[in-house]
CSV table of C-alpha atoms in Angstrom, one decimal:
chain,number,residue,atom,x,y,z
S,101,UNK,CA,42.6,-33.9,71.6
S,102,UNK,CA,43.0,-37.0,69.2
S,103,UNK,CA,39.5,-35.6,67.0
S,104,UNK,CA,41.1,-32.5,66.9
S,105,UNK,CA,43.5,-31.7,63.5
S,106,UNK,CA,46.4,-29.2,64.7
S,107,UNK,CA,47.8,-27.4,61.6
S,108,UNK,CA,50.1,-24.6,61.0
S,109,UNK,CA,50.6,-21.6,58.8
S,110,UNK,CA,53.5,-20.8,56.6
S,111,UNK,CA,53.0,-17.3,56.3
S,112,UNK,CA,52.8,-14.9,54.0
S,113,UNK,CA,55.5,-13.1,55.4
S,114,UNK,CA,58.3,-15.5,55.4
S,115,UNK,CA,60.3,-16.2,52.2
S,116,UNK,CA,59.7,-19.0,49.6
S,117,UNK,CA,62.7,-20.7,49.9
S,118,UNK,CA,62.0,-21.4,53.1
S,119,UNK,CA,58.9,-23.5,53.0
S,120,UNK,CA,60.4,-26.8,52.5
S,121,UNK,CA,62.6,-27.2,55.3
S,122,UNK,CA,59.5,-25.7,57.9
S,123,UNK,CA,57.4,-28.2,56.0
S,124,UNK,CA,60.1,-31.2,56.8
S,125,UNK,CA,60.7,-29.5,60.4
S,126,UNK,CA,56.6,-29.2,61.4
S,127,UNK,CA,56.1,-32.6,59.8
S,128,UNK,CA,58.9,-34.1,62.4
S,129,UNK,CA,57.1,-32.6,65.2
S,130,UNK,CA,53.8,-34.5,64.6
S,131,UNK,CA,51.8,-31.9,63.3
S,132,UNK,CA,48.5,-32.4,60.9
S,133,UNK,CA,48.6,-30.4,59.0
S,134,UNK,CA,50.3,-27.3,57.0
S,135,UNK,CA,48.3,-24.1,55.8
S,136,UNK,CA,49.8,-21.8,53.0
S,137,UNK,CA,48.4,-19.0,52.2
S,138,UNK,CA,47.5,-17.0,48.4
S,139,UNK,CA,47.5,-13.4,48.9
S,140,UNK,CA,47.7,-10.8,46.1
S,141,UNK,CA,51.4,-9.7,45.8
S,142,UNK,CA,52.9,-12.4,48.3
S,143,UNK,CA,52.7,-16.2,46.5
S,144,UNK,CA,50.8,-18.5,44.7
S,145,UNK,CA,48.9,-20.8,47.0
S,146,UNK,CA,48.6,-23.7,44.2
S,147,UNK,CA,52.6,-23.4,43.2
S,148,UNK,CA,53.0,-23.0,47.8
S,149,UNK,CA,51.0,-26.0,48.3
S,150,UNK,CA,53.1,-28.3,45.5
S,151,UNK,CA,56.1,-27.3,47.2
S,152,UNK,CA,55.4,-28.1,50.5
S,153,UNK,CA,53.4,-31.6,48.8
S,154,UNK,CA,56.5,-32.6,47.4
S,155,UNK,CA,59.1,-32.2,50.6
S,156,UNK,CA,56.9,-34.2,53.1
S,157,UNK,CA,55.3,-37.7,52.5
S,158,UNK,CA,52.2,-37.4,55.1
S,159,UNK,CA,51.2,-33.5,56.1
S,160,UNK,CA,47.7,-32.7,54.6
S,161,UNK,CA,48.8,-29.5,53.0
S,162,UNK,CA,45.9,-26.7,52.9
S,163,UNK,CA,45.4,-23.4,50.5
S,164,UNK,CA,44.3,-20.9,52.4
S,165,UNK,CA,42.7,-18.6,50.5
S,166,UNK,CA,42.6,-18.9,46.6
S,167,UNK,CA,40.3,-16.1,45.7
S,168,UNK,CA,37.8,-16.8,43.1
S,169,UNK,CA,37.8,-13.3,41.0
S,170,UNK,CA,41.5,-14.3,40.6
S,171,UNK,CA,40.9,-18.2,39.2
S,172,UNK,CA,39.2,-19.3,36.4
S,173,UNK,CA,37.3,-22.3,37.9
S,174,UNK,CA,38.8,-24.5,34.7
S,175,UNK,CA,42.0,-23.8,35.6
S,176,UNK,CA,41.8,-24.0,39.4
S,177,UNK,CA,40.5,-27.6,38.9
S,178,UNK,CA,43.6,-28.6,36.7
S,179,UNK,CA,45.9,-27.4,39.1
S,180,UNK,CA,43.9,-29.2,42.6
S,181,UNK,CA,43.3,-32.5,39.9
S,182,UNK,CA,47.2,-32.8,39.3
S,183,UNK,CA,47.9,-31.8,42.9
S,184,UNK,CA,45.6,-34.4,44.2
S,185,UNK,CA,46.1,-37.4,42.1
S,186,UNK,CA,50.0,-37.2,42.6
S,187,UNK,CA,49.5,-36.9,46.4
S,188,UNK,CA,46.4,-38.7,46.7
S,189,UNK,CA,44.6,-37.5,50.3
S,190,UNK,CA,46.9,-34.8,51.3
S,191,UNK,CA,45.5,-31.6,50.2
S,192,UNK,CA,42.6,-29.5,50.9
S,193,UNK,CA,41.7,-26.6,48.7
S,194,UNK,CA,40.1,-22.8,50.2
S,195,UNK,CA,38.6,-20.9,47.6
S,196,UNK,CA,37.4,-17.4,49.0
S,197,UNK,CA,35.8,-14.1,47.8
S,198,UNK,CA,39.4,-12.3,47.8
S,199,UNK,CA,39.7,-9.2,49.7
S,200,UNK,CA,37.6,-6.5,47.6
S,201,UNK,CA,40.1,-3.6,47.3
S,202,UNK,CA,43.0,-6.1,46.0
S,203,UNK,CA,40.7,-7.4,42.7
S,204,UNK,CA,39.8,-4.1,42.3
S,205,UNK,CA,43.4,-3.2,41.9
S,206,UNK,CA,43.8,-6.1,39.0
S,207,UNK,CA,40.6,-5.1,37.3
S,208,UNK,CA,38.6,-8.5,38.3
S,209,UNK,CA,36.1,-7.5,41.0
S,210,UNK,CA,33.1,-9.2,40.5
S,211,UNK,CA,29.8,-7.5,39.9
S,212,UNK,CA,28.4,-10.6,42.3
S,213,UNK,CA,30.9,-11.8,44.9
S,214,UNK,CA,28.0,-14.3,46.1
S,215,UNK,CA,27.6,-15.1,42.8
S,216,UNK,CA,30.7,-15.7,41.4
S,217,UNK,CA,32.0,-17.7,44.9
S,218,UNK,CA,29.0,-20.3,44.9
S,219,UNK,CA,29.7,-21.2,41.0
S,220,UNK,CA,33.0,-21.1,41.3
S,221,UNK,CA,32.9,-23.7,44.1
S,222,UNK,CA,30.1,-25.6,42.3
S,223,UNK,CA,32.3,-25.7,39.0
S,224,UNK,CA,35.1,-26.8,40.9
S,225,UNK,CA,33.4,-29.5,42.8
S,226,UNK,CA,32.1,-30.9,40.2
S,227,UNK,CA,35.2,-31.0,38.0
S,228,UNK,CA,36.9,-32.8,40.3
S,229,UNK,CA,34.4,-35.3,40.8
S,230,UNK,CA,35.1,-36.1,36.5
S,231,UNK,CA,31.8,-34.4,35.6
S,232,UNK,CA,30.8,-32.3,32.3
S,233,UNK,CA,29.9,-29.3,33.3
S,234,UNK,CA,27.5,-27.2,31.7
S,235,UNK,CA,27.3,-23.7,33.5
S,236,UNK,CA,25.9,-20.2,32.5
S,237,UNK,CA,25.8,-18.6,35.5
S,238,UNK,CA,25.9,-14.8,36.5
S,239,UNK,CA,29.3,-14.8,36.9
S,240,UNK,CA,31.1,-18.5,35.3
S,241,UNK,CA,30.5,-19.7,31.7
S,242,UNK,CA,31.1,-23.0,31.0
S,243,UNK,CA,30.1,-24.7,28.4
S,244,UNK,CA,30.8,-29.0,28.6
S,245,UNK,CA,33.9,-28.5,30.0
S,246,UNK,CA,35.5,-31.9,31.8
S,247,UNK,CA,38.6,-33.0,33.4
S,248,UNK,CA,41.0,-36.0,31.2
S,249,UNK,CA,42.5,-36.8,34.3
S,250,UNK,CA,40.1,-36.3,37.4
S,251,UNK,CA,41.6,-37.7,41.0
S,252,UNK,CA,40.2,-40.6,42.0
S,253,UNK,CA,39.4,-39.3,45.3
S,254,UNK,CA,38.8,-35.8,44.7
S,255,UNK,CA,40.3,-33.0,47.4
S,256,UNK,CA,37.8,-31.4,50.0
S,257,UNK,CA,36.8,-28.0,48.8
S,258,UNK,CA,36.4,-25.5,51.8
S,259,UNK,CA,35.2,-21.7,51.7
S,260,UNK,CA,37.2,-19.3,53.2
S,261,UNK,CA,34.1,-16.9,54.4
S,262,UNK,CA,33.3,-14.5,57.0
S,263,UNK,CA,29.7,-12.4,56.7
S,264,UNK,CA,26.4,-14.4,57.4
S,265,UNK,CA,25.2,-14.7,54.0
S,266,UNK,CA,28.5,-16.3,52.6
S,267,UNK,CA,28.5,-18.5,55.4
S,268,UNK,CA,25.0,-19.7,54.6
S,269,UNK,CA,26.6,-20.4,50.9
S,270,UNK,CA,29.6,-22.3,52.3
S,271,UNK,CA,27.2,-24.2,53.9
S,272,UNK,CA,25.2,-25.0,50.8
S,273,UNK,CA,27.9,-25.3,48.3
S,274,UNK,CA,31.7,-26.6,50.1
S,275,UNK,CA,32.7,-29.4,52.0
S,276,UNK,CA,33.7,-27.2,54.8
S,277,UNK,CA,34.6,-23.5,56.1
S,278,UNK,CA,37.5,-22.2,57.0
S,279,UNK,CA,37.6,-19.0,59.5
S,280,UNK,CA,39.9,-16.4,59.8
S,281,UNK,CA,42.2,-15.3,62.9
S,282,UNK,CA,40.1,-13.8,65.9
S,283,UNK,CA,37.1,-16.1,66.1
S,284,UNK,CA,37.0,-17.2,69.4
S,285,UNK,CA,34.3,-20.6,70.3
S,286,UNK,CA,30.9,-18.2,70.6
S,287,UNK,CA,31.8,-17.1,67.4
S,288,UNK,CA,31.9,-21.0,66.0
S,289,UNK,CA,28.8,-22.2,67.7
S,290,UNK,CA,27.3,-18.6,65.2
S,291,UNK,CA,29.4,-20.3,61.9
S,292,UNK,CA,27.8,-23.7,62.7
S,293,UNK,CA,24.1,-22.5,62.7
S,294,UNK,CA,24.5,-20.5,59.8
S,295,UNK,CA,26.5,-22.8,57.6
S,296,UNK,CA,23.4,-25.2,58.6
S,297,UNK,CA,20.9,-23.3,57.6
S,298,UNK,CA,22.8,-23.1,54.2
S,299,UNK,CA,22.3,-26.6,54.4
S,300,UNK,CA,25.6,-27.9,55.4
S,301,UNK,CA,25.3,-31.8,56.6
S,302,UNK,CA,27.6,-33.7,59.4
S,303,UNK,CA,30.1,-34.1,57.0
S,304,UNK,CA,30.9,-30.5,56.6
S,305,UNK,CA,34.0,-29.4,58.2
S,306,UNK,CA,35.1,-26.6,60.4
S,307,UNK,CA,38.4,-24.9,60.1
S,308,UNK,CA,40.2,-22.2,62.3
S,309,UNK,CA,43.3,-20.4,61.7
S,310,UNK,CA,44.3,-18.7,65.1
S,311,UNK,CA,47.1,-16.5,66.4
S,312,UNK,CA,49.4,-18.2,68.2
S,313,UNK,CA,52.2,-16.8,70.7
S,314,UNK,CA,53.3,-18.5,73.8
S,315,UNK,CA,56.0,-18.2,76.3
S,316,UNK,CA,56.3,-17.9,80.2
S,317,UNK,CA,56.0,-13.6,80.0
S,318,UNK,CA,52.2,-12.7,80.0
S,319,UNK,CA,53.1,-9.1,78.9
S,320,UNK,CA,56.1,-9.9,76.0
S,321,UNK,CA,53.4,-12.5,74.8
S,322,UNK,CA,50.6,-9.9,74.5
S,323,UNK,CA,53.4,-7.1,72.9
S,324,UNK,CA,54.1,-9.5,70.7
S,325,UNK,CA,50.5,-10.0,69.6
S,326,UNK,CA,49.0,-6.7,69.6
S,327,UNK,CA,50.0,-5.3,66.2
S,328,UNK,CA,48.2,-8.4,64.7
S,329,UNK,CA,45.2,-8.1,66.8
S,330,UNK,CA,44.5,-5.0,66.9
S,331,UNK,CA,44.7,-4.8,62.9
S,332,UNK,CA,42.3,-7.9,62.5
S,333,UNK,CA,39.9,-6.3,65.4
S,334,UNK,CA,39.9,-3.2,63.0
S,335,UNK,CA,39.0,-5.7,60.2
S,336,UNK,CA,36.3,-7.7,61.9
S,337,UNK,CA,34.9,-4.7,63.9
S,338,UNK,CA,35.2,-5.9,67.3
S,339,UNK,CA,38.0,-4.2,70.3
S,340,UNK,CA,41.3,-5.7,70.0
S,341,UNK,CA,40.6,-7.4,73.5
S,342,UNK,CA,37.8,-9.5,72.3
S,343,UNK,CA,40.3,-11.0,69.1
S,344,UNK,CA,40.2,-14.9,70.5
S,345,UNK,CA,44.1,-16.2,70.1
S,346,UNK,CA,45.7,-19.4,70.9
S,347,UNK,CA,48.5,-17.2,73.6
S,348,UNK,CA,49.9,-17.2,76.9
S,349,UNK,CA,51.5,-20.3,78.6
S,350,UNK,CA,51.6,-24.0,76.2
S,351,UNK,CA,49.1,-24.9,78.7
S,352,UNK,CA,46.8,-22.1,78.5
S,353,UNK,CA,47.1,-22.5,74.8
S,354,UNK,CA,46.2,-25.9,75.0
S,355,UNK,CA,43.5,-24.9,76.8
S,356,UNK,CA,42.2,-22.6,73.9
S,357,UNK,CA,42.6,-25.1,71.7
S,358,UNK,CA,40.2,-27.4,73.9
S,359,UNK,CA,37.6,-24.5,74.0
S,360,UNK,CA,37.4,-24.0,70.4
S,361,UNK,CA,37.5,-28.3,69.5
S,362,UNK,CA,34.4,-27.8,72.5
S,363,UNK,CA,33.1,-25.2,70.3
S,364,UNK,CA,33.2,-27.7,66.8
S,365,UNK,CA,36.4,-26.5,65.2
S,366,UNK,CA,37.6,-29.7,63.6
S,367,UNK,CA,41.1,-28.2,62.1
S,368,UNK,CA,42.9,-25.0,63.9
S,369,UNK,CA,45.8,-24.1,62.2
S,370,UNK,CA,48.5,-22.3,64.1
S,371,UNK,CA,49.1,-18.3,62.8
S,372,UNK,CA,52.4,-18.3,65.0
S,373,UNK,CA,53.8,-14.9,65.8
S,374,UNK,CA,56.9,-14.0,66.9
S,375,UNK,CA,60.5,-15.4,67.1
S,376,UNK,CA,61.0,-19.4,66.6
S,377,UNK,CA,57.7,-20.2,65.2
S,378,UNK,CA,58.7,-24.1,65.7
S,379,UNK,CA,59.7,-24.2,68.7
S,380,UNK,CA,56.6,-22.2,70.1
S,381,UNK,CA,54.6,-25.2,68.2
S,382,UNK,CA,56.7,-27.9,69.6
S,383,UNK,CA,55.4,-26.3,72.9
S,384,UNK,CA,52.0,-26.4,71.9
S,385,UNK,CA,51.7,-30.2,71.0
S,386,UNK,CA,54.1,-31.0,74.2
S,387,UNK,CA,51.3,-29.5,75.7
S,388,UNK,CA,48.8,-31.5,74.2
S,389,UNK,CA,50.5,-34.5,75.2
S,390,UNK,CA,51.7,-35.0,71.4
């Protein structure tokens, strides 16, 4: 597994306050990578990610979704540029279409969530990189707008996407995708042909968030799950059953985690659910031999 990037979640759920010390704790136990998450209501993603930056000295630290009705693309490149230039290599940015009912609610729903995603992520990009960037799109206006203080090595920009014809997009316009809780490895071997025939090159990564619950009772495991799958089967139209989740045993969760690095994940970040969310990782990557 030494291709594979295992990350975790803080999630949305759990309070503020208590991001640093998981961020310390998961760091300690060898993990990649740490996920937080920007959902309307629960916290800021950019403000998440600079705290859990600033109380490690080597996780990659990953937003997980920003959502682009919600950002002006100006703005969201400040924030990554001073993110990334004081922790140079360590972040990764998501920048998704933002779940329609919740902009509606705050009066920003796009009249082109295609459109507005793609040039949002172009704009980005390209600030980032130091560019000037002229842009009269459908949905962003820019007009010569550029960075003063650009990183030097500018922060992978991934789309958080789910339908065919974003997927195609991320493929044409981010340096990666990143794909929400349930898909299982047919359902990555489906992302990978379509973010190629966006246009997506070798380089273009593949991230997973998964479920996770593990522990030595088949049955507590699955009770413990079921709320959460069944709710995201609702949401991606599929029987609860068929919601792909890194569960059972450590070694049967190991084993998902070979099946969907088999499948081309290059990142899975760990969605843990239930009690002692670090020790049911520390599980995981004993499991892994890590």
């Amino acid at each position: 597994m030494t291709n594979l990037r295992i990350g975790v979640m803080y999630d949305r759920d759990w309070a503020p306050e208590g991001l640093p010390a998981f961020a310390r704790q998961a760091e300690a136990l060898g993990v990649d990578d740490l996920w937080v998450v920007e959902d309307l209501g629960w916290n800021g993603g950019v403000s998440a990610a600079a705290v859990a930056l600033g109380a490690t000295e080597r996780l990659r630290v990953g937003i997980g979704i920003t959502p682009a009705p919600l950002r002006s693309p100006a703005l969201l490149a400040m924030e990554l540029a001073t993110l990334a230039r004081v922790f140079p290599g360590r972040l990764v940015a998501g920048i998704g279409h933002g779940v329609r009912e919740w902009m509606v609610s705050v009066g920003v729903a796009p009249r082109s969530p295609l459109a507005l995603l793609e040039e949002t992520i172009t704009a980005v990009r390209a600030l980032l990189r130091g560019e000037r960037v002229e842009l009269e799109g459908r949905e962003v206006r820019l007009d010569g707008v550029r960075l003063v203080h650009p990183p030097a090595e500018p922060p992978p920009v991934v789309a958080g996407v789910v339908r065919p014809r974003s997927l195609e997009l991320s493929g044409r316009v981010a340096d990666g995708t990143l794909i929400a809780e349930g898909h299982g490895p047919r359902d990555l071997e489906n992302t990978r042909a379509l973010t190629t025939k966006g246009g997506a090159g070798p380089g273009h990564t593949l991230t997973v968030l998964s479920f996770c619950c593990v522990g030595e009772d088949p049955e507590q495991v699955a009770q413990t799950l079921h709320p959460h799958t069944e709710g995201q089967g609702t949401w991606l139209g599929r029987p609860r059953e068929e919601v792909f989740t890194v569960s059972g045993k450590p070694t049967q969760a190991a084993e998902h985690l070979h099946g969907l690095q088999a499948a081309g994940a290059d990142t899975v970040v760990l969605r843990i659910i239930g009690p002692e969310p670090l020790q049911q990782l520390e599980a995981v990557l004993e499991a892994l031999g890590r």
